[in-house]
Coordinates of N, CA and C and ligand atoms in Angstrom, one line a residue:
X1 N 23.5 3.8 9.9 CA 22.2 4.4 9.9 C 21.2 3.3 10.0
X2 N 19.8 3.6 10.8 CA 19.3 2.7 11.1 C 18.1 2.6 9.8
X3 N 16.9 1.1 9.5 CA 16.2 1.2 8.3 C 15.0 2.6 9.7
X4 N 14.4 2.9 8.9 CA 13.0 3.5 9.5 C 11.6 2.7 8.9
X5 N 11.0 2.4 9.6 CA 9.8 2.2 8.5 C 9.3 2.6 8.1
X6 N 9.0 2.4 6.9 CA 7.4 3.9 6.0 C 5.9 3.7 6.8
X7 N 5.7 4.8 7.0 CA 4.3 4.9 7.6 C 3.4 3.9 6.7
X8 N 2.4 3.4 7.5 CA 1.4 2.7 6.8 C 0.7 3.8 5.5
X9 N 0.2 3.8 4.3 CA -0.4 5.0 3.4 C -1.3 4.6 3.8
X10 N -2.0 4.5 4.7 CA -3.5 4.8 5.2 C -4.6 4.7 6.9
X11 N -5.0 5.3 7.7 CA -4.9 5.1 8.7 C -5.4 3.9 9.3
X12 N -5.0 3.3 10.4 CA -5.4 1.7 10.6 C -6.6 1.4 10.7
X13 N -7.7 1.9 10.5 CA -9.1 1.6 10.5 C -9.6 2.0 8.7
X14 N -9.0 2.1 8.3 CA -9.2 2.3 6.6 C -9.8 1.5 6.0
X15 N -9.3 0.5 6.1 CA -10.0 -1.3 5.5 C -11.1 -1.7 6.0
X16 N -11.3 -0.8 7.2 CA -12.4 -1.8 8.3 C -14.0 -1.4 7.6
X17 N -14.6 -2.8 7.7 CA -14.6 -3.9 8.7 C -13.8 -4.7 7.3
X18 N -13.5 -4.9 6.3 CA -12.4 -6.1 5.4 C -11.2 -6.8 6.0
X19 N -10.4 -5.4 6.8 CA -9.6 -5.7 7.7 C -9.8 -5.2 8.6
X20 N -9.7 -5.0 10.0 CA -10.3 -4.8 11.4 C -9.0 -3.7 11.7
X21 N -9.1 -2.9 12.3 CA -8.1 -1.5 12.9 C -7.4 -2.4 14.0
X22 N -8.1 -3.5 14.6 CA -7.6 -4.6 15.0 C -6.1 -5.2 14.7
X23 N -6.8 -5.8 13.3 CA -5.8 -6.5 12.9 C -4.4 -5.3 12.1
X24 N -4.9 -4.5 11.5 CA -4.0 -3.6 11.1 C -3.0 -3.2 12.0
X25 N -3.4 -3.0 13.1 CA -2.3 -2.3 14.0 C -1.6 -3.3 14.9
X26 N -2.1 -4.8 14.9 CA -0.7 -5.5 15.1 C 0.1 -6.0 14.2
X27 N -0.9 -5.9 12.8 CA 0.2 -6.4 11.8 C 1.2 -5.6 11.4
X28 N 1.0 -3.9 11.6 CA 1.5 -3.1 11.2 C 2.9 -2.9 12.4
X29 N 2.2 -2.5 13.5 CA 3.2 -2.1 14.7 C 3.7 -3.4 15.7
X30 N 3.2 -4.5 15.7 CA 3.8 -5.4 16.2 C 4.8 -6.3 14.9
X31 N 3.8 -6.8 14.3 CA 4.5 -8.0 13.2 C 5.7 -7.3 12.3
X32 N 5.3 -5.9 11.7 CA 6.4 -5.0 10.4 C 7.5 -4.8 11.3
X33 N 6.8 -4.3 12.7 CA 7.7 -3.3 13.2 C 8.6 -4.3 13.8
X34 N 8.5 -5.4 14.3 CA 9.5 -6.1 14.7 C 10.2 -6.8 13.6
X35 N 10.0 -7.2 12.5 CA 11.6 -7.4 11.7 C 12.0 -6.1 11.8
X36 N 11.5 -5.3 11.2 CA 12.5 -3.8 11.2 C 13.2 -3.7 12.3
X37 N 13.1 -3.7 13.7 CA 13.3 -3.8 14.4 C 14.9 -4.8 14.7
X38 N 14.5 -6.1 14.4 CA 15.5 -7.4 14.5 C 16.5 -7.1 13.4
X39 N 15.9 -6.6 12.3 CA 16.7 -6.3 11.4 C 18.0 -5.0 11.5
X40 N 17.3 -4.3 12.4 CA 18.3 -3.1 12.5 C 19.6 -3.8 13.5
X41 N 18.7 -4.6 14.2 CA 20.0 -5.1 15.6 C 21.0 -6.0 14.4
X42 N 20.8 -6.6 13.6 CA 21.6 -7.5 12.8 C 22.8 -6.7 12.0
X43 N 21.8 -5.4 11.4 CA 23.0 -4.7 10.7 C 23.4 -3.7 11.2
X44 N 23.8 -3.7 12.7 CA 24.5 -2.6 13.2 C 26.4 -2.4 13.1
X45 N 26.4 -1.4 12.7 CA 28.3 -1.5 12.6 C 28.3 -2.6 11.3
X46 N 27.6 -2.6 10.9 CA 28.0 -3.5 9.3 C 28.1 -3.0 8.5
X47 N 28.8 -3.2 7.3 CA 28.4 -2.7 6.1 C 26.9 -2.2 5.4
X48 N 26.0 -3.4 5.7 CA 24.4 -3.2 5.3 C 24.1 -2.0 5.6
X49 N 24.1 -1.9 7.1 CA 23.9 -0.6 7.8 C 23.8 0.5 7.1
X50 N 24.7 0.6 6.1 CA 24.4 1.7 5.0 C 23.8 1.3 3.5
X51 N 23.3 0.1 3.2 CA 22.8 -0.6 1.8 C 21.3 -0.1 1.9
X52 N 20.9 0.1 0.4 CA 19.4 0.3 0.7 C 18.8 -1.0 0.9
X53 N 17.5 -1.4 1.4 CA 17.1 -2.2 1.8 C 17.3 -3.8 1.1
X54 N 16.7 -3.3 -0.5 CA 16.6 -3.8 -1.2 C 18.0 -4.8 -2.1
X55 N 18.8 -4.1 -1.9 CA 20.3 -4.7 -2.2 C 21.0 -5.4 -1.0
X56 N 20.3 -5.2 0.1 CA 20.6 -6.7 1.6 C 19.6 -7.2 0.7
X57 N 18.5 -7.8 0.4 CA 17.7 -8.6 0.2 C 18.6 -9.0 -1.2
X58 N 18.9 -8.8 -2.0 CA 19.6 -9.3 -3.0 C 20.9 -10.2 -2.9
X59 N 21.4 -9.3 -1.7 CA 23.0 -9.7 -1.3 C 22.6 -10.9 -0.5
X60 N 21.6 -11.0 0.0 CA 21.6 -12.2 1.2 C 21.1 -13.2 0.9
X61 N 20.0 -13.2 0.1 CA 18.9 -14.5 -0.5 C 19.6 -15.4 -0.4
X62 N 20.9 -15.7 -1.1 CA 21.3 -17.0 -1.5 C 22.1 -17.6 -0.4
X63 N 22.7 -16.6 0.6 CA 23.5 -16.8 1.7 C 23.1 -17.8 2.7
X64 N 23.3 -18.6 2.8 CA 22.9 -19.8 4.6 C 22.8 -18.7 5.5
X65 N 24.6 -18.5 5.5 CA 24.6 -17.5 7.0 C 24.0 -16.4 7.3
X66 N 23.7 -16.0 6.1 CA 22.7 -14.7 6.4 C 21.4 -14.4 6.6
X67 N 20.7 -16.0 6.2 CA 19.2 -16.0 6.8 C 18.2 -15.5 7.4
X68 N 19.5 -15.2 8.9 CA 18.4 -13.8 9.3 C 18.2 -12.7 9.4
X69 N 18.9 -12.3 8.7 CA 19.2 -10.8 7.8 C 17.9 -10.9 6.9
X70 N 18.0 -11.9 6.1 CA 17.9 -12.0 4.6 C 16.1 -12.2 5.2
X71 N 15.5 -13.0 6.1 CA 14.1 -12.9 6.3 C 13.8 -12.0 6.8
X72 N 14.3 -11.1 7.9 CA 14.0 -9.5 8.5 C 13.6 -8.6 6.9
X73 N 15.0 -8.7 6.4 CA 15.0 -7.5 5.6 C 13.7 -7.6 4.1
X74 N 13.7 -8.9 4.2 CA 12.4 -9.2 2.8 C 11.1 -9.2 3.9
X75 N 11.1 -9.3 4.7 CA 9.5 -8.8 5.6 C 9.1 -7.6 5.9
X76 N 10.7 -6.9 5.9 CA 10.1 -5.6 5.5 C 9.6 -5.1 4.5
X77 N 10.8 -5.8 3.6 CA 10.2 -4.7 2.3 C 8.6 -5.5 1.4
X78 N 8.3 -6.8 1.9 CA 7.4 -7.5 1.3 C 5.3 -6.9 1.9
X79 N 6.0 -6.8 3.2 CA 5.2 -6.2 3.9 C 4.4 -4.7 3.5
X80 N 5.6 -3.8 4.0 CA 5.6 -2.5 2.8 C 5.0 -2.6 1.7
X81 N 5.2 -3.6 0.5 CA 4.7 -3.6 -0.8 C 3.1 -4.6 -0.6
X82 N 2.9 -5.1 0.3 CA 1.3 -5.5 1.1 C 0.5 -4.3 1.4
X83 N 0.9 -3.4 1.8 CA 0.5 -2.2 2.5 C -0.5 -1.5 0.9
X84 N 0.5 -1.3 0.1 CA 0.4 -0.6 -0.7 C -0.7 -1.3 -1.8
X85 N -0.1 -2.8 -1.7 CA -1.2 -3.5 -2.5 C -2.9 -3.4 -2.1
X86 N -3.3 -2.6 -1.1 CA -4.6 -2.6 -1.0 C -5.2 -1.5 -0.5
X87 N -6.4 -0.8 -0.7 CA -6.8 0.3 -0.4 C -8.1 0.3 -0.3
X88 N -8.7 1.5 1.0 CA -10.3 1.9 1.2 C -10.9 1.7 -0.3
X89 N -11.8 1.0 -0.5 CA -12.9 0.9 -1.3 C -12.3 0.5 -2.9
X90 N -11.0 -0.3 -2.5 CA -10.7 -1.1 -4.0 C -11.3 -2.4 -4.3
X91 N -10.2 -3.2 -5.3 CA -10.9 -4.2 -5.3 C -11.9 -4.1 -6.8
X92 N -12.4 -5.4 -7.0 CA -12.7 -5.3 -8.6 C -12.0 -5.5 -9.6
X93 N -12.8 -4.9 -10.6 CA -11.8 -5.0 -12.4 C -11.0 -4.3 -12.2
X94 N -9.5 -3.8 -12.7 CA -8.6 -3.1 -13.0 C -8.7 -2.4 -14.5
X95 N -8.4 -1.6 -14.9 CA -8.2 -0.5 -15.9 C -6.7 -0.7 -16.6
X96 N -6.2 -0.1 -17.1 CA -5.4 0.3 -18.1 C -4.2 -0.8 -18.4
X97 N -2.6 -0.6 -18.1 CA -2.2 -1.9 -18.7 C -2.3 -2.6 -17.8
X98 N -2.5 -2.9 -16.6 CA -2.6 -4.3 -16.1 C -4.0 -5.0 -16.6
X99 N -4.9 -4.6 -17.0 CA -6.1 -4.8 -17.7 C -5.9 -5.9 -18.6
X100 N -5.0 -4.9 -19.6 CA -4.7 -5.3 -21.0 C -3.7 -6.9 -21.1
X101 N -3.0 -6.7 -19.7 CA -1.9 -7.5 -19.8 C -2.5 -9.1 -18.9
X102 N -3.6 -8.6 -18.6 CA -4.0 -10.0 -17.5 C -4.7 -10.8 -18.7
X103 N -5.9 -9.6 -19.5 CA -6.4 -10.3 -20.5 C -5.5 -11.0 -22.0
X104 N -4.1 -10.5 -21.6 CA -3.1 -11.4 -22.5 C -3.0 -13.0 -22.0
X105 N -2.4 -12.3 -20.4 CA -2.2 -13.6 -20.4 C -3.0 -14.8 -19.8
X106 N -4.2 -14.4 -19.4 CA -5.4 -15.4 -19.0 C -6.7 -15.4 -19.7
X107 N -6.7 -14.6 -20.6 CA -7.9 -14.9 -21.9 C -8.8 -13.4 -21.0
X108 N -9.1 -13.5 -19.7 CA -10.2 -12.5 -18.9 C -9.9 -12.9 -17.6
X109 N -10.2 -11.5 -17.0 CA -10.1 -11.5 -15.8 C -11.0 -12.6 -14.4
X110 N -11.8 -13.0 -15.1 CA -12.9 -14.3 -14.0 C -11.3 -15.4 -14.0
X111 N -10.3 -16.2 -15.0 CA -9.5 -17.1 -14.8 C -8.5 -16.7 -14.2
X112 N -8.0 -15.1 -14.5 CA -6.9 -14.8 -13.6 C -7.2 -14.9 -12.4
X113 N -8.7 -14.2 -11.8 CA -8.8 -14.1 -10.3 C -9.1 -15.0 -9.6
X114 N -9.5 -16.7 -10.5 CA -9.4 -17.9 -9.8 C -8.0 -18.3 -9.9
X115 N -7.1 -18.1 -11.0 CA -5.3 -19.0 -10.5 C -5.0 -18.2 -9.4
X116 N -5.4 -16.7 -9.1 CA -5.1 -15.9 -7.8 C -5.6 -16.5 -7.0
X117 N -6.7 -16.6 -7.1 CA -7.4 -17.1 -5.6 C -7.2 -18.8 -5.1
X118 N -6.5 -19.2 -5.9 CA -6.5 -21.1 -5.4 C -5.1 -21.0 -5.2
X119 N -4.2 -20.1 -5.8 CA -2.9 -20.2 -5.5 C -2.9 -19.8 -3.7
X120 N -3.5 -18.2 -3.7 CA -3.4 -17.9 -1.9 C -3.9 -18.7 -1.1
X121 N -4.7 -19.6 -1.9 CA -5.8 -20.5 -0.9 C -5.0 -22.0 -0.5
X122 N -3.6 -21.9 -1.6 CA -3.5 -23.4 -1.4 C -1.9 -23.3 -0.9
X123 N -1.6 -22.3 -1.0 CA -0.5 -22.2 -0.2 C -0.3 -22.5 1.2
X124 N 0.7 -24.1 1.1 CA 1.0 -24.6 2.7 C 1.6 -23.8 3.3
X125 N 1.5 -23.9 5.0 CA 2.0 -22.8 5.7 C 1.9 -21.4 5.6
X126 N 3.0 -20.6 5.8 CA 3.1 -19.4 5.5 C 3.8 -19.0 4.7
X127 N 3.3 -17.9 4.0 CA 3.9 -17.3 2.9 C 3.2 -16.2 2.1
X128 N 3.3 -15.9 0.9 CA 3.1 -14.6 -0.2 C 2.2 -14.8 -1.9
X129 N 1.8 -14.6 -2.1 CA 1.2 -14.8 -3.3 C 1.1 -13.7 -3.7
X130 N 1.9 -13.4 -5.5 CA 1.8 -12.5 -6.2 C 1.6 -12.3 -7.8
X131 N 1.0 -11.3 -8.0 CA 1.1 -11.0 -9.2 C 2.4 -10.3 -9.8
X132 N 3.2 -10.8 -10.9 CA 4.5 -10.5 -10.9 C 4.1 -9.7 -12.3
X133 N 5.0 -9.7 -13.1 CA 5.7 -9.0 -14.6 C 6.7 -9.9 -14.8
X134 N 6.3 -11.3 -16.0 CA 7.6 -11.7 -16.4 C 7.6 -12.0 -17.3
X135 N 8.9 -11.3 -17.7 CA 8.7 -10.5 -19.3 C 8.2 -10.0 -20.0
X136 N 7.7 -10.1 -20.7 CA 6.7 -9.6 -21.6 C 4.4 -10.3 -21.1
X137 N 4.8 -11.0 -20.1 CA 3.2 -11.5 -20.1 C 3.3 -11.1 -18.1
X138 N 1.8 -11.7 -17.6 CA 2.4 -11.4 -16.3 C 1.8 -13.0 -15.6
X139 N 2.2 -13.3 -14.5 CA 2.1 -14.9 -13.4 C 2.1 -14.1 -12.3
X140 N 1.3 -15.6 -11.5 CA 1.4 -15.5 -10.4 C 1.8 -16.6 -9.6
X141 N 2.7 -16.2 -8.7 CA 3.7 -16.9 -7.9 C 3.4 -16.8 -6.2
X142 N 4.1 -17.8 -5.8 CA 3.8 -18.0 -4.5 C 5.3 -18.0 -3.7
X143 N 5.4 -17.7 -2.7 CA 6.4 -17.6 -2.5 C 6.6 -18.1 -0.5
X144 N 7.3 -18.7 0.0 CA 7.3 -19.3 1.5 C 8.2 -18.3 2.1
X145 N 7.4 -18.1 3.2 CA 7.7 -17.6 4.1 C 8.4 -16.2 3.8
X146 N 9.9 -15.5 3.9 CA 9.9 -14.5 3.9 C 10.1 -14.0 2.1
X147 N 10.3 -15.5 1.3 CA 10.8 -15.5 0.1 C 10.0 -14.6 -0.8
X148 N 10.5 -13.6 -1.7 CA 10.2 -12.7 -2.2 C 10.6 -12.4 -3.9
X149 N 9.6 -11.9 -5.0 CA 10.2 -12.3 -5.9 C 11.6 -11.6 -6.9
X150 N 11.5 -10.1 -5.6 CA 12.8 -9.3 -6.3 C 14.1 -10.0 -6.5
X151 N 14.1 -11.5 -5.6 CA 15.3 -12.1 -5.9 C 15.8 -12.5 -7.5
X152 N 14.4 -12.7 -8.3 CA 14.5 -13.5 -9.2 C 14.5 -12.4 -10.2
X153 N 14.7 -11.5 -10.2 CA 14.7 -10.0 -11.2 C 13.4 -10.2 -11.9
X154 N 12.3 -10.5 -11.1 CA 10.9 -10.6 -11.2 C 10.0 -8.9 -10.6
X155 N 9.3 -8.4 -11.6 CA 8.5 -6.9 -11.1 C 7.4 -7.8 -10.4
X156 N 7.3 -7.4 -8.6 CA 6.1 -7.0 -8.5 C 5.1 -6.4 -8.5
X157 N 3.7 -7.2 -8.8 CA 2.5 -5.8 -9.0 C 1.8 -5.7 -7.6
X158 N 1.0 -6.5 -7.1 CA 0.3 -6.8 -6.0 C 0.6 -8.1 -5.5
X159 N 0.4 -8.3 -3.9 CA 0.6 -9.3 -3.2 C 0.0 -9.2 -2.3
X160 N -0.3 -10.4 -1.6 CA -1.6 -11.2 -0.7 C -0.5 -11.2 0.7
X161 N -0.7 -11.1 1.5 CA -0.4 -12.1 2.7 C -0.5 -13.0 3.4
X162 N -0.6 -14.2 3.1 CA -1.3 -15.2 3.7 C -0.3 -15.6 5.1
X163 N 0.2 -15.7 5.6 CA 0.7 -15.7 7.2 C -0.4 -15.5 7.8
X164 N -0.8 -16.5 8.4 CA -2.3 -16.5 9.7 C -2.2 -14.9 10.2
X165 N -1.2 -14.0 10.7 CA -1.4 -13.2 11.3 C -2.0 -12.2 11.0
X166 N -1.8 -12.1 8.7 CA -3.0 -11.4 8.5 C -4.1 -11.0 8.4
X167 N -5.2 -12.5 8.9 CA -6.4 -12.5 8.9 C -6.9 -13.1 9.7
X168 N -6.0 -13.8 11.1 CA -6.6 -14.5 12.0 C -7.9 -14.1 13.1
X169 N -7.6 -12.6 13.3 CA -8.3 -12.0 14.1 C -9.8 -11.6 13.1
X170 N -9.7 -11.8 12.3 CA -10.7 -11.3 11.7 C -11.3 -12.6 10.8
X171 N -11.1 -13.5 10.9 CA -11.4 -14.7 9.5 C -11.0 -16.2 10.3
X172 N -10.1 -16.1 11.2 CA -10.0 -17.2 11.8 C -9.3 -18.4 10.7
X173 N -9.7 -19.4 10.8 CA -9.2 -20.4 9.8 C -9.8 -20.0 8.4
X174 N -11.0 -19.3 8.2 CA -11.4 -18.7 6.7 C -10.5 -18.1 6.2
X175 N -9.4 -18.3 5.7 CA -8.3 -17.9 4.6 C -8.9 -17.5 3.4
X176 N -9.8 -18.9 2.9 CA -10.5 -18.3 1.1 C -11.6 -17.1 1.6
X177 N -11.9 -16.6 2.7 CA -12.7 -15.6 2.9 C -12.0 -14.3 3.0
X178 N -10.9 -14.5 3.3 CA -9.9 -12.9 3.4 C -9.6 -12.7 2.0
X179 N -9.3 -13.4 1.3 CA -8.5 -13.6 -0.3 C -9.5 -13.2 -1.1
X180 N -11.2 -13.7 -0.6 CA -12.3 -13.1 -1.4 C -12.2 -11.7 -1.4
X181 N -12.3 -11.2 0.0 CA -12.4 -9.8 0.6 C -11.4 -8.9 -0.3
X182 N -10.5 -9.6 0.1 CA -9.1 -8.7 -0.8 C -8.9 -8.7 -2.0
X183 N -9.5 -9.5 -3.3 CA -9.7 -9.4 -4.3 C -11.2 -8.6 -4.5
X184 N -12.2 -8.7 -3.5 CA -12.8 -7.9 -4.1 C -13.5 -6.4 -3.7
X185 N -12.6 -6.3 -2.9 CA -13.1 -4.9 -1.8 C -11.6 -4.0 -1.9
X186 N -10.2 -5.0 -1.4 CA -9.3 -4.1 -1.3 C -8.2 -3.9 -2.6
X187 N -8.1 -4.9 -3.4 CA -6.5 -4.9 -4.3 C -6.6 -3.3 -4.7
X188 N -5.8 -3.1 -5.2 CA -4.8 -1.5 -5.7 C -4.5 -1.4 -6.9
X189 N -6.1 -1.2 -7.9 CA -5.1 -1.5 -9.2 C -4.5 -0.2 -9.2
X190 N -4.2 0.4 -9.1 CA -3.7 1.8 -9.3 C -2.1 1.6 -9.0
X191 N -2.1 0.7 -8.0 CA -0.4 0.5 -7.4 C 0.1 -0.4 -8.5
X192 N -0.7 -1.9 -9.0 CA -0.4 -2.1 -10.3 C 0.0 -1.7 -11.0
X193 N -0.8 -0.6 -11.5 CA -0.1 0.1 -12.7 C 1.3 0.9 -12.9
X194 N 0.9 1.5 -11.4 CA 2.0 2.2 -11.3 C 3.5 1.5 -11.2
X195 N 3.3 0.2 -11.0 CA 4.1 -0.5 -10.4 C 5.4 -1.4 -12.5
X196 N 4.1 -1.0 -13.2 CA 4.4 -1.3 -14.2 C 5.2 -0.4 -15.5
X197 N 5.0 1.0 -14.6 CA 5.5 2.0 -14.8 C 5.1 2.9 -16.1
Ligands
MN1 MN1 2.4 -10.3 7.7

């Protein structure tokens, strides 16, 4: 059986002008849709072929040989969980326990949303910046390229995309201007929370 992708949860001009219908619909149908894509040719007649997504991404992380399995299948599902991290007219303070739990572990939300924002800003190359759940308090982690933090039996809440291809068309080399945008127009606390269950 082949993966399918999940529709984007909102139509590709939703973000605009934060993110451009532009940029959405090649990140979405060119960039998502091709690991899904590469990914499917990888696990055809395989065992995976029938694994949910998330258990190739577990089975393979550590693997050499499986590399390119192992980045298709975490760009999918990292991507996917990008999608979700942001929405029309979010952005701002957050509500209920992610609230509770940021103001544990960074005193108030102004210090969390600068170690957020210098982390996505200073990340070399390409890669992921997220807000996780670990253990009992919550971090934020960065992560290269397709590296993802379900490997580490780490919950994610929200995550950034920083790969040029998220914001080049619309921000150019302004990186700390998309990361502004998206902390303060798009994040999801609502996916947060829900994410925390
Ligand atoms: Mn991307």
């Amino acid at each position: 059986m082949s993966y399918t992708l999940p529709p984007l949860p909102y139509a590709d001009n939703a973000l605009d002008p934060v993110i451009s219908a532009n940029t959405l619909s090649f990140h979405y149908g060119k960039h998502h849709q091709g690991y899904c894509t590469k990914y499917n040719a990888a696990i055809e007649n395989t065992p995976m072929a029938d694994m949910p997504l998330e258990d190739v991404i577990k089975q393979t992380a550590s693997d050499a040989s499986k590399k390119g399995i192992f980045n298709n299948a975490a760009q999918i599902y990292n991507h996917t969980f990008y999608w979700h991290s942001m929405r029309k007219s979010g952005g701002g303070t957050p509500s209920g326990k992610v609230s509770d739990l940021i103001k544990d572990t960074w005193g108030d939300f102004d210090t969390f949303k600068k170690e957020f924002t210098d982390k996505a800003g200073t990340l070399f190359g390409s890669g992921w910046t997220w807000l996780i759940k670990d253990g009992s308090k919550l971090a934020i982690v960065q992560t290269k390229d397709a590296e993802t933090p379900i490997t580490q039996g780490k919950t994610p809440l929200i995550t950034i995309d920083v790969w040029e291809h998220a914001y080049y068309l619309d921000y150019q080399n302004r990186r700390p201007d998309y990361i502004n945008a998206f902390m303060d127009k798009l994040v999801n606390w609502d996916f947060a929370n829900q994410n925390l269950g």
